[in-house]
Amino acid sequence: MLDKTGREYVRAKMPMIGFGTFQVSTEQDIYATIDAALSAGYRFIDSAQDPKYNNEHHIGKVLKELLPKYNLKREEIFITTKLRVENQGYEKAEKSILESLQKLQTDYVDLLLIHFPGCNRNDPNDPRNPVARRESWEVLEKLYKEKKLRSIGVSNYQISHLEELLGHATVLPAVNQCEYHPYYYTKDLVKYCESKDIHFQAYSSFGSECKKEALLSDPKIAALAKKYGTNVTNFLLAWALSQGISVLPRSRNPAHVKENLKALDIKVSPEDIEAARADNQTKFLWDPTKF
C-alpha cells in the first residue's frame, strides 16, 4: 500500500498482546514459557539481538519442537526481533539480521525493529548516530523488499527521530515500540505516531525495573483495578490496550502467562486512563531523548 506521498507502508496482522522474552535467556526457561504462552493462546513472540535477551537461538529451536505440538504453522506465529545498538550501520546491520534469521530458524521475521536511535550508548552527540540510523533503515527496507522482513519499524524513537526518518524513508515504519505506563505517559509521542499511521506499542507495562514495585503497589492503580474487577497487572495491560496500544507482558510463571490474556476483555474508560496517570512522570533508564 502507498501513503499520500507515494511511500509504501506495511499492514501486517499483529496480535494486540505479545509474549515478551526480555531476560528469559536459558533454553529451559524459553521452552517452558513459550509452551505456556502457546497453550494459553499467544501467537506473538518478541525478542531482540541484545545480550539481555540472548535467546533468538533458543526460540528458533523451541518453536521447531512446539509448533507441531499445537498443530501450528510458522505463518500463524508473529515474531519480532530487534537490531542491536552495536549492529547499526549498513554492513553490520545486514549481517546481523541475516544471522538472526538463522538463529530463529526461519526464512523471515514478521517485524524487525531498530532497537535504539543511537549507535553509541554513551555519547548522544556522537556524529555517527544519524548516519547509522539512516544506513540501518536502508538495510531494513532492502530486506523488506526481499521479503526477509514482513514489516519494519523502530523502538525508543522520539518525535525528532521519527521526523528525521520520515524525511528519507521509502517504506514507512509500521511500529514504534517504547516504554509506556502510567508512570511514563508520553501522550505527545503517541499522538504523533497516530497522525503518521505508525502503531505505538508498549513495553514495560508494569514499569521499568527501578519503578516496578512502586507502580504495582500504587494505591491509586490498585483502586482502579478493583473498580474493574481485576488485578493490578491486568489493569495496567488493559490501560494501554484501551488506548489502542499493543503490549508485551513477560512472565516465567505459566499461570501469570495465561492470566495476562484476560486484559483483552477489559475496557478502561478515557476518564480512568487519565486518572491512572502519575503526577510526576519518570523517564526510563535507557533515555533516547538526546540522540
Short mmCIF file of C-alpha atoms in Angstrom, two decimals:
data_model
loop_
_atom_site.label_atom_id
_atom_site.label_comp_id
_atom_site.label_asym_id
_atom_site.label_seq_id
_atom_site.Cartn_x
_atom_site.Cartn_y
_atom_site.Cartn_z
CA MET A 1 0.00 0.00 0.00
CA LEU A 2 1.09 3.59 -0.57
CA ASP A 3 0.51 6.66 1.54
CA LYS A 4 -0.49 10.00 0.04
CA THR A 5 3.18 10.91 -0.58
CA GLY A 6 3.76 7.72 -2.55
CA ARG A 7 5.75 5.96 0.17
CA GLU A 8 4.97 2.36 0.98
CA TYR A 9 3.58 1.40 4.35
CA VAL A 10 3.14 -2.02 5.85
CA ARG A 11 -0.03 -3.52 7.21
CA ALA A 12 0.98 -6.79 8.84
CA LYS A 13 -1.57 -8.55 11.03
CA MET A 14 -0.15 -8.34 14.55
CA PRO A 15 -1.89 -9.51 17.74
CA MET A 16 -2.53 -6.81 20.33
CA ILE A 17 -0.81 -8.80 23.07
CA GLY A 18 2.53 -10.50 22.62
CA PHE A 19 4.80 -12.56 24.80
CA GLY A 20 7.92 -10.65 25.87
CA THR A 21 11.18 -12.56 26.36
CA PHE A 22 13.48 -9.90 27.84
CA GLN A 23 15.94 -11.60 30.25
CA VAL A 24 14.43 -15.03 29.58
CA SER A 25 17.73 -16.45 28.39
CA THR A 26 18.03 -20.17 29.10
CA GLU A 27 16.68 -22.83 26.77
CA GLN A 28 14.79 -24.40 29.68
CA ASP A 29 13.01 -21.14 30.54
CA ILE A 30 12.30 -20.32 26.88
CA TYR A 31 10.78 -23.77 26.36
CA ALA A 32 8.61 -23.58 29.49
CA THR A 33 7.37 -20.03 28.91
CA ILE A 34 6.69 -20.37 25.17
CA ASP A 35 4.98 -23.70 25.81
CA ALA A 36 2.74 -21.96 28.35
CA ALA A 37 2.18 -19.00 26.02
CA LEU A 38 1.17 -21.09 23.02
CA SER A 39 -1.08 -23.26 25.20
CA ALA A 40 -2.80 -20.13 26.55
CA GLY A 41 -3.37 -18.72 23.05
CA TYR A 42 -0.47 -16.33 22.43
CA ARG A 43 0.62 -16.15 18.82
CA PHE A 44 3.14 -13.31 19.09
CA ILE A 45 6.72 -13.61 20.45
CA ASP A 46 9.00 -10.60 20.96
CA SER A 47 12.80 -10.96 21.08
CA ALA A 48 15.94 -8.94 20.25
CA GLN A 49 19.61 -9.29 19.37
CA ASP A 50 20.63 -7.53 22.59
CA PRO A 51 22.63 -9.67 25.07
CA LYS A 52 19.99 -9.03 27.76
CA TYR A 53 17.72 -11.24 25.64
CA ASN A 54 20.27 -13.76 24.29
CA ASN A 55 17.50 -16.11 23.23
CA GLU A 56 16.93 -15.96 19.46
CA HIS A 57 18.69 -19.32 19.02
CA HIS A 58 16.61 -20.89 21.79
CA ILE A 59 13.37 -19.51 20.35
CA GLY A 60 14.20 -20.96 16.94
CA LYS A 61 14.90 -24.39 18.37
CA VAL A 62 11.92 -24.40 20.72
CA LEU A 63 9.43 -23.33 18.05
CA LYS A 64 10.53 -26.21 15.83
CA GLU A 65 9.51 -28.52 18.67
CA LEU A 66 6.42 -26.72 19.95
CA LEU A 67 4.60 -25.67 16.78
CA PRO A 68 3.80 -29.29 15.82
CA LYS A 69 2.66 -29.93 19.41
CA TYR A 70 -0.06 -27.29 18.98
CA ASN A 71 -0.73 -28.06 15.32
CA LEU A 72 0.54 -24.62 14.33
CA LYS A 73 2.39 -23.45 11.24
CA ARG A 74 5.13 -20.83 11.14
CA GLU A 75 2.83 -18.36 9.39
CA GLU A 76 0.43 -18.49 12.35
CA ILE A 77 3.09 -17.09 14.69
CA PHE A 78 4.15 -13.42 14.70
CA ILE A 79 7.84 -13.00 15.56
CA THR A 80 9.52 -9.68 16.33
CA THR A 81 13.23 -9.16 16.83
CA LYS A 82 15.33 -6.01 17.09
CA LEU A 83 18.59 -4.71 15.68
CA ARG A 84 21.17 -4.33 18.44
CA VAL A 85 22.65 -0.89 19.10
CA GLU A 86 26.15 -2.08 18.27
CA ASN A 87 24.95 -3.60 14.98
CA GLN A 88 23.73 -0.34 13.46
CA GLY A 89 25.27 0.75 10.15
CA TYR A 90 24.87 -0.81 6.73
CA GLU A 91 27.20 -3.81 6.76
CA LYS A 92 26.79 -4.78 10.39
CA ALA A 93 23.01 -4.40 10.25
CA GLU A 94 22.56 -6.66 7.24
CA LYS A 95 24.95 -9.31 8.55
CA SER A 96 23.36 -9.40 12.00
CA ILE A 97 19.77 -9.55 10.69
CA LEU A 98 20.62 -12.49 8.46
CA GLU A 99 22.23 -14.14 11.49
CA SER A 100 19.03 -13.53 13.46
CA LEU A 101 17.05 -15.35 10.78
CA GLN A 102 19.42 -18.30 11.08
CA LYS A 103 19.17 -18.34 14.87
CA LEU A 104 15.37 -18.15 14.72
CA GLN A 105 15.39 -20.93 12.08
CA THR A 106 13.05 -19.01 9.81
CA ASP A 107 13.13 -17.52 6.31
CA TYR A 108 11.57 -14.28 7.55
CA VAL A 109 10.57 -12.36 10.66
CA ASP A 110 7.23 -10.64 10.86
CA LEU A 111 8.63 -7.42 12.34
CA LEU A 112 12.20 -6.13 12.60
CA LEU A 113 12.80 -3.03 14.73
CA ILE A 114 15.79 -0.74 15.12
CA HIS A 115 16.16 -1.16 18.88
CA PHE A 116 17.52 2.30 19.74
CA PRO A 117 18.10 5.54 17.84
CA GLY A 118 21.81 5.77 18.74
CA CYS A 119 24.73 3.54 17.79
CA ASN A 120 26.72 4.72 20.82
CA ARG A 121 25.10 4.13 24.22
CA ASN A 122 27.39 6.60 25.98
CA ASP A 123 27.59 9.65 23.74
CA PRO A 124 24.36 11.23 22.48
CA ASN A 125 26.38 13.72 20.45
CA ASP A 126 28.27 11.06 18.51
CA PRO A 127 28.01 12.21 14.84
CA ARG A 128 27.75 8.58 13.78
CA ASN A 129 24.26 8.28 15.28
CA PRO A 130 22.20 9.86 12.44
CA VAL A 131 24.39 8.15 9.83
CA ALA A 132 23.89 4.77 11.47
CA ARG A 133 20.13 5.33 11.72
CA ARG A 134 19.84 6.08 8.02
CA GLU A 135 22.07 3.21 6.90
CA SER A 136 20.26 0.77 9.17
CA TRP A 137 16.88 1.83 7.78
CA GLU A 138 18.18 1.36 4.23
CA VAL A 139 19.08 -2.22 5.17
CA LEU A 140 15.64 -2.82 6.67
CA GLU A 141 13.98 -1.53 3.50
CA LYS A 142 16.22 -3.74 1.36
CA LEU A 143 15.43 -6.89 3.36
CA TYR A 144 11.76 -5.95 3.49
CA LYS A 145 11.67 -5.77 -0.31
CA GLU A 146 13.44 -9.15 -0.42
CA LYS A 147 10.61 -10.49 1.82
CA LYS A 148 13.01 -11.50 4.59
CA LEU A 149 11.23 -8.95 6.80
CA ARG A 150 7.44 -8.81 6.57
CA SER A 151 7.31 -5.42 8.29
CA ILE A 152 9.83 -2.97 9.70
CA GLY A 153 9.82 -0.36 12.43
CA VAL A 154 11.68 1.26 15.29
CA SER A 155 11.93 1.21 19.07
CA ASN A 156 12.58 4.03 21.54
CA TYR A 157 12.27 6.65 18.78
CA GLN A 158 11.20 10.12 19.84
CA ILE A 159 9.39 12.61 17.58
CA SER A 160 12.68 14.13 16.38
CA HIS A 161 13.97 10.70 15.33
CA LEU A 162 10.73 9.87 13.55
CA GLU A 163 10.75 13.18 11.67
CA GLU A 164 14.32 12.51 10.58
CA LEU A 165 13.35 9.00 9.42
CA LEU A 166 10.27 10.16 7.55
CA GLY A 167 12.46 12.64 5.69
CA HIS A 168 14.20 9.84 3.77
CA ALA A 169 12.20 6.60 4.22
CA THR A 170 10.57 4.98 1.19
CA VAL A 171 8.87 2.41 3.44
CA LEU A 172 7.15 3.91 6.46
CA PRO A 173 7.77 2.39 9.91
CA ALA A 174 4.94 0.11 10.94
CA VAL A 175 5.63 0.26 14.69
CA ASN A 176 7.34 2.37 17.34
CA GLN A 177 7.91 0.26 20.46
CA CYS A 178 8.53 2.32 23.61
CA GLU A 179 8.22 2.15 27.36
CA TYR A 180 4.72 3.29 28.29
CA HIS A 181 2.72 3.04 31.52
CA PRO A 182 1.06 5.44 33.99
CA TYR A 183 4.46 6.49 35.34
CA TYR A 184 5.71 7.33 31.85
CA TYR A 185 2.85 8.68 29.78
CA THR A 186 4.22 10.06 26.50
CA LYS A 187 0.93 11.34 25.11
CA ASP A 188 2.51 13.67 22.53
CA LEU A 189 4.58 10.83 21.08
CA VAL A 190 1.55 8.54 20.92
CA LYS A 191 -0.49 11.22 19.13
CA TYR A 192 2.35 11.89 16.69
CA CYS A 193 2.58 8.19 15.82
CA GLU A 194 -1.17 8.04 15.31
CA SER A 195 -1.01 11.03 12.98
CA LYS A 196 1.64 9.28 10.86
CA ASP A 197 -0.08 5.87 10.83
CA ILE A 198 2.66 4.33 12.98
CA HIS A 199 1.37 1.81 15.51
CA PHE A 200 2.54 2.60 19.03
CA GLN A 201 3.49 -0.45 21.07
CA ALA A 202 4.23 -0.51 24.80
CA TYR A 203 6.94 -2.36 26.64
CA SER A 204 7.49 -2.38 30.43
CA SER A 205 3.76 -2.06 31.07
CA PHE A 206 4.42 -2.85 34.74
CA GLY A 207 7.17 -0.22 34.96
CA SER A 208 10.91 -0.34 34.36
CA GLU A 209 12.92 -2.29 36.92
CA CYS A 210 13.69 0.74 39.09
CA LYS A 211 9.99 1.68 39.34
CA LYS A 212 8.27 -1.67 39.03
CA GLU A 213 7.39 -2.20 42.67
CA ALA A 214 6.22 1.38 43.08
CA LEU A 215 3.81 1.05 40.14
CA LEU A 216 2.49 -2.35 41.17
CA SER A 217 1.87 -1.16 44.73
CA ASP A 218 0.41 2.24 43.85
CA PRO A 219 -2.85 2.64 45.83
CA LYS A 220 -4.47 4.63 43.03
CA ILE A 221 -3.75 1.85 40.50
CA ALA A 222 -4.97 -0.78 42.97
CA ALA A 223 -8.24 1.09 43.47
CA LEU A 224 -8.82 1.37 39.74
CA ALA A 225 -8.05 -2.32 39.25
CA LYS A 226 -10.62 -3.15 41.93
CA LYS A 227 -13.17 -0.95 40.16
CA TYR A 228 -12.78 -3.10 37.03
CA GLY A 229 -12.82 -6.35 38.99
CA THR A 230 -9.29 -7.31 38.08
CA ASN A 231 -5.75 -7.37 39.44
CA VAL A 232 -3.18 -4.59 39.06
CA THR A 233 -1.16 -6.24 36.28
CA ASN A 234 -4.22 -6.88 34.12
CA PHE A 235 -5.44 -3.35 34.72
CA LEU A 236 -2.08 -1.95 33.58
CA LEU A 237 -2.21 -4.04 30.40
CA ALA A 238 -5.84 -3.05 29.79
CA TRP A 239 -4.92 0.61 30.41
CA ALA A 240 -2.68 0.52 27.32
CA LEU A 241 -4.88 -1.80 25.26
CA SER A 242 -7.86 0.51 25.78
CA GLN A 243 -5.84 3.25 24.07
CA GLY A 244 -5.24 1.04 21.01
CA ILE A 245 -1.69 0.31 22.17
CA SER A 246 -0.41 -3.26 21.98
CA VAL A 247 1.50 -4.77 24.90
CA LEU A 248 4.27 -7.30 25.56
CA PRO A 249 3.96 -8.75 29.07
CA ARG A 250 6.66 -11.11 30.28
CA SER A 251 6.41 -13.81 32.94
CA ARG A 252 8.11 -17.10 33.77
CA ASN A 253 5.02 -18.22 35.68
CA PRO A 254 2.64 -20.24 33.44
CA ALA A 255 -0.37 -19.14 35.49
CA HIS A 256 0.56 -15.47 35.03
CA VAL A 257 1.18 -16.01 31.33
CA LYS A 258 -2.38 -17.24 30.93
CA GLU A 259 -3.85 -14.65 33.31
CA ASN A 260 -2.38 -11.74 31.33
CA LEU A 261 -4.57 -12.56 28.32
CA LYS A 262 -7.67 -11.62 30.33
CA ALA A 263 -6.64 -7.99 29.91
CA LEU A 264 -8.05 -8.18 26.38
CA ASP A 265 -11.56 -8.33 27.86
CA ILE A 266 -11.22 -5.18 29.99
CA LYS A 267 -12.13 -1.77 28.58
CA VAL A 268 -10.81 1.15 30.63
CA SER A 269 -12.71 4.41 30.21
CA PRO A 270 -10.94 7.55 28.94
CA GLU A 271 -11.55 9.14 32.35
CA ASP A 272 -9.82 6.28 34.16
CA ILE A 273 -6.97 6.23 31.65
CA GLU A 274 -6.29 9.83 32.70
CA ALA A 275 -6.94 9.10 36.37
CA ALA A 276 -4.25 6.40 36.43
CA ARG A 277 -1.52 8.84 35.39
CA ALA A 278 1.14 9.70 37.93
CA ASP A 279 1.55 13.43 38.50
CA ASN A 280 5.34 13.21 38.36
CA GLN A 281 6.37 11.41 35.19
CA THR A 282 9.56 9.32 35.40
CA LYS A 283 11.81 8.72 32.41
CA PHE A 284 13.10 5.22 31.81
CA LEU A 285 16.77 4.39 32.31
CA TRP A 286 17.59 3.91 28.62
CA ASP A 287 16.93 7.51 27.65
CA PRO A 288 16.85 8.16 23.88
CA THR A 289 15.66 11.74 24.01
CA LYS A 290 19.01 13.38 23.23
CA PHE A 291 20.23 11.15 20.39
#
